[in-house]
XYZ file of C-alpha atoms in Angstrom:
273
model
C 99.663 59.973 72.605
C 102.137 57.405 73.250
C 103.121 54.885 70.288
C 100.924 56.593 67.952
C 101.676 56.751 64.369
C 99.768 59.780 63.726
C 97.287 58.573 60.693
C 95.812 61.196 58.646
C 91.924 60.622 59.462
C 93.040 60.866 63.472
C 94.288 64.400 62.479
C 91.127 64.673 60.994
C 88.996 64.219 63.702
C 91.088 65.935 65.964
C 90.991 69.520 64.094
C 87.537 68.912 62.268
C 85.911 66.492 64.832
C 85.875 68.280 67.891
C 85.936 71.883 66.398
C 89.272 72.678 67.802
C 90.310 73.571 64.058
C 89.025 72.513 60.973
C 90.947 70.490 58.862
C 92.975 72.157 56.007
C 91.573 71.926 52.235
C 94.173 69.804 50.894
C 93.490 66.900 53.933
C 90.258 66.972 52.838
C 90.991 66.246 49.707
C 93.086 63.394 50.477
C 92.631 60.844 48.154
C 94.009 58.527 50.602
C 91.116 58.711 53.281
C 88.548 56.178 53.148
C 84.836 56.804 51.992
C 83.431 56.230 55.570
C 84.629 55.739 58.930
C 82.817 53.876 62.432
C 82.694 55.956 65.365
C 81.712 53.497 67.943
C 79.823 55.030 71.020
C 77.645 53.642 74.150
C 73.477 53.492 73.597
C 71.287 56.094 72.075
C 70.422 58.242 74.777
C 73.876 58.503 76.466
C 75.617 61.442 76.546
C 78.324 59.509 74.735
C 76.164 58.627 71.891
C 75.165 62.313 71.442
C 78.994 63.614 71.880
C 79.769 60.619 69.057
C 76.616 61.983 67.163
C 78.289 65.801 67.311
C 81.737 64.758 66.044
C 80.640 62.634 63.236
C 78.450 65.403 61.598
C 81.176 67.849 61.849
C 83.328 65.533 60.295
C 80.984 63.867 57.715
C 80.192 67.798 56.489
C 84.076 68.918 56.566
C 85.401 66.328 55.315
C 85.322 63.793 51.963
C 84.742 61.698 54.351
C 80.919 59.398 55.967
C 81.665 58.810 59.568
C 78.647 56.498 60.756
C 77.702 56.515 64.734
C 77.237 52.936 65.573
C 75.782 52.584 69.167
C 76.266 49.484 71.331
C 75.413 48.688 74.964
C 78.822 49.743 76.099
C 82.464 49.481 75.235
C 83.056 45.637 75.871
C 80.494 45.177 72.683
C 82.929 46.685 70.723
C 86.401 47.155 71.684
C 87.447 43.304 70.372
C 86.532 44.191 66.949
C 87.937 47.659 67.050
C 91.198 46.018 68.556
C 90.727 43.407 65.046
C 90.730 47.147 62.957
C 87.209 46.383 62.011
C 86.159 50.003 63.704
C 88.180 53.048 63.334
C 86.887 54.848 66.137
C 85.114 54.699 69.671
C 84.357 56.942 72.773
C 84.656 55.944 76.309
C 85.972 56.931 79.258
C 89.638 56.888 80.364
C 89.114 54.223 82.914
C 87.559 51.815 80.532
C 90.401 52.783 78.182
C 92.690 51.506 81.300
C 91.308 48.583 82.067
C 90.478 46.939 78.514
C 93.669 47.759 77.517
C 95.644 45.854 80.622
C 92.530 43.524 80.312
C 91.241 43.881 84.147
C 88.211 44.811 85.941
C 85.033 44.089 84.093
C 87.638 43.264 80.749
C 88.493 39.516 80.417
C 90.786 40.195 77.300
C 93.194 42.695 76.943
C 92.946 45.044 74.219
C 96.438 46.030 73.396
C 96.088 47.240 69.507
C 94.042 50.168 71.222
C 95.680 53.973 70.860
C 94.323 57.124 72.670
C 93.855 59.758 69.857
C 92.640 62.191 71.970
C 91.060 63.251 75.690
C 87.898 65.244 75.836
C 86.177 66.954 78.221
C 85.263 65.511 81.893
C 81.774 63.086 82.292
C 80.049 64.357 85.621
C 78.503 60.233 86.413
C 75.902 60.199 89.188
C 72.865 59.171 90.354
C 70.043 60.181 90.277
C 66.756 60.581 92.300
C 62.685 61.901 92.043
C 63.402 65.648 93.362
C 60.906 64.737 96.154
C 61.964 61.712 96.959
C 63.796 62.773 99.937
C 67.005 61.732 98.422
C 69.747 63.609 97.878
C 73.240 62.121 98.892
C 74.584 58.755 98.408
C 74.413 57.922 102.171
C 70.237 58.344 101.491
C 70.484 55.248 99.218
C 70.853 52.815 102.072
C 68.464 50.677 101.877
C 67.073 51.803 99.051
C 66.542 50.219 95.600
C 69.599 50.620 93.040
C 70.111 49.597 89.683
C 73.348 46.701 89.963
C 74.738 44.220 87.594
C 75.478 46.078 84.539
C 76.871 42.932 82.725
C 76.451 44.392 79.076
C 78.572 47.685 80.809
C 80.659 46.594 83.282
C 82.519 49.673 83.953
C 79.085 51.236 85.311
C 79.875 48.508 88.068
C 82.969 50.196 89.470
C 81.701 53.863 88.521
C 78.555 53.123 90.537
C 80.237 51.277 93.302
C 82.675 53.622 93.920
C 79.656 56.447 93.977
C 78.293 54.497 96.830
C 81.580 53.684 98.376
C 82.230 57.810 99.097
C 79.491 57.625 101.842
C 80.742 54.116 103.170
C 78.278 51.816 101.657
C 78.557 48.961 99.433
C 76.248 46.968 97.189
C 75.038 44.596 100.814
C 73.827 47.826 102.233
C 71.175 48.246 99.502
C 68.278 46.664 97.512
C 69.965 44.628 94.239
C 67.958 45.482 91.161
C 69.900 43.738 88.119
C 69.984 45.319 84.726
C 71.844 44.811 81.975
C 73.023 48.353 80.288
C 72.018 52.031 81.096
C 68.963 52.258 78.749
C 67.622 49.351 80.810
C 68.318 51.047 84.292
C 66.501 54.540 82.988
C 63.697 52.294 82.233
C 63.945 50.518 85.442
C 63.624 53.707 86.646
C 60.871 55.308 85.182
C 58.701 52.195 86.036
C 59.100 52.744 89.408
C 61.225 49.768 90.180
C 64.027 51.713 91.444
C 64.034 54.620 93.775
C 67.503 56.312 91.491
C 69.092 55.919 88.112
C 72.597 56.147 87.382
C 73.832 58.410 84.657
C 75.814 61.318 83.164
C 75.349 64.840 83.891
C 73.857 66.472 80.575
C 72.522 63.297 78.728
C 69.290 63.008 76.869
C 68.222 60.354 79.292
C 68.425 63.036 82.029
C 66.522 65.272 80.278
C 63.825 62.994 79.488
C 63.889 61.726 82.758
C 63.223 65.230 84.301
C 60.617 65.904 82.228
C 58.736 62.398 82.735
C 58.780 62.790 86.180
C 56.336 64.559 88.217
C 58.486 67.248 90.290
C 61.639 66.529 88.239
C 64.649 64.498 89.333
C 67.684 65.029 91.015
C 71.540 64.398 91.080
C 72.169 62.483 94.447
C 75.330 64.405 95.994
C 78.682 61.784 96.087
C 80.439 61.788 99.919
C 83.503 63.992 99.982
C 85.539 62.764 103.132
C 88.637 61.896 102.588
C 88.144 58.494 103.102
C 85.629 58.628 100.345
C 87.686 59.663 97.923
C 90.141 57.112 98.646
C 87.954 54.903 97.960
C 86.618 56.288 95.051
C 90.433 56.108 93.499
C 90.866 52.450 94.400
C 87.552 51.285 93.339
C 87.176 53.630 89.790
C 90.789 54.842 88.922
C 91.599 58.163 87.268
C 88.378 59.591 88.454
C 88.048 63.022 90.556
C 85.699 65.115 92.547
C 83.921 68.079 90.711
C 81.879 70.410 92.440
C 79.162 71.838 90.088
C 76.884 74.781 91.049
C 73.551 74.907 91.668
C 71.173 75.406 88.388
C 74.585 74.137 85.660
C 72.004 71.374 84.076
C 69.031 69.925 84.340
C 68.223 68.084 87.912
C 71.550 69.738 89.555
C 69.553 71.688 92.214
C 72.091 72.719 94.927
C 75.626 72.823 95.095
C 76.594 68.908 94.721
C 79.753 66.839 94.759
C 79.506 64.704 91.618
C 82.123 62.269 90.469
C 84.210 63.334 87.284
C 86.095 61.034 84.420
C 87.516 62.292 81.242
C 86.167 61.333 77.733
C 88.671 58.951 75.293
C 88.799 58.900 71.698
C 90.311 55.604 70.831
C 91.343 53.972 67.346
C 93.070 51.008 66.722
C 97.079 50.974 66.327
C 96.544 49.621 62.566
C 94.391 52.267 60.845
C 95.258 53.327 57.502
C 97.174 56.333 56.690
């Protein structure tokens, strides 16, 4: 990590955190570390929020140390304090980590006091359809109804767009439904007032998704040309094409193309030692 200066509770959740090692005994006895930490993270129900949920328990039980999950809509809700030092940590992808920090794309402020600790593993984002809805690539959803907007998570805006933008299609070529953050679009979709959802590969809302609906859902395959994935780079930078199998989670039910980014762990340049 560039222009890091390699603070004792980053080490922390690096060894202890993420189970990659556990932290030695005398860290852990550090009188130094704070009583409790923040670990920032998108909604309850995102796969973010449970991957936040994961690390702070492992940490809260290795270490003399309370790290509290604190969920929020999506990054932009708290990246400003966190860039303040008023939250120690957050979780996010690496193109929202790009863009708040140059302050571009859905960012209106840069966030420059913002560090990378660490990179986790890949998100698989997608959307997703009823399994008998007929839908199952991204050139079905012409047409069709899609959640859009995303003001309270703007960098769903270019992750989605650039979904649709694989097969050729932009937001004129379907049916506008506006919603404000993911929970909202899940619900959106459940209701029936849009014909797919748009979410990560694993997440609770997935899950609970498949079960609510009758026949199961889907992941709607992304377009693969090479013209697609051009302009998948220029609409959602740093994000690549994963292929997962058939039957590798819940609504994956051939073979698909999914779009991948890679998970951040972010602090702020001024935590304590």
């Amino acid at each position: 990590m560039n222009n890091w200066p390699g603070p004792s509770i980053a080490r922390a959740l690096l060894g202890c955190g993420l189970g990659l090692a556990f932290a030695s005994g005398a860290l852990a006895a550090d009188p130094k570390l704070p009583p409790s930490v923040v670990l920032a993270t998108h909604s309850a129900g995102s796969g973010f929020h449970a991957d936040g949920s994961a690390i702070a328990k492992i940490v809260s039980e290795r270490l003399r140390i309370t790290m509290v999950v604190r969920p929020h809509p999506g990054p932009p809700a708290w990246l400003p304090a966190m860039d303040n030092g008023e939250i120690e940590f957050g979780v996010l992808t690496g193109a929202d980590a790009a863009m708040t920090f140059k302050g571009v794309g859905g960012y209106r402020k840069a966030t420059p006091a913002v560090r990378l600790v660490m990179v986790g593993a890949p998100l698989y984002l997608s959307y997703w359809a009823a399994a008998d809805s007929g839908i199952k690539t991204v050139a079905d959803l012409k047409g069709k109804r899609i959640p859009t907007s995303w003001k309270g998570i703007p960098i769903v805006h270019f992750s989605s767009t650039a979904n649709l933008a694989t097969a050729g299609l932009t937001l004129n070529d379907v049916v506008q439904v506006p919603v404000a953050e993911l929970n909202e679009g899940v619900r959106a979709f459940l209701e029936g007032r849009t014909d797919v959802m748009w979410h990560s590969v694993g997440s609770p809302a997935v899950q609970e998704a498949n079960a609510r609906m009758r026949g199961g859902i889907r992941l709607v395959a992304m377009g693969t040309s090479p013209e697609g994935m051009k302009r998948l780079a220029e609409i959602y930078p740093g994000t690549y094409k994963t292929v997962l199998r058939k039957g590798a989670s819940v609504g994956v039910l051939d073979d698909v193309a999914v779009a991948s980014n890679d998970i951040y762990i972010v602090a702020p340049t001024s935590l304590s030692e």
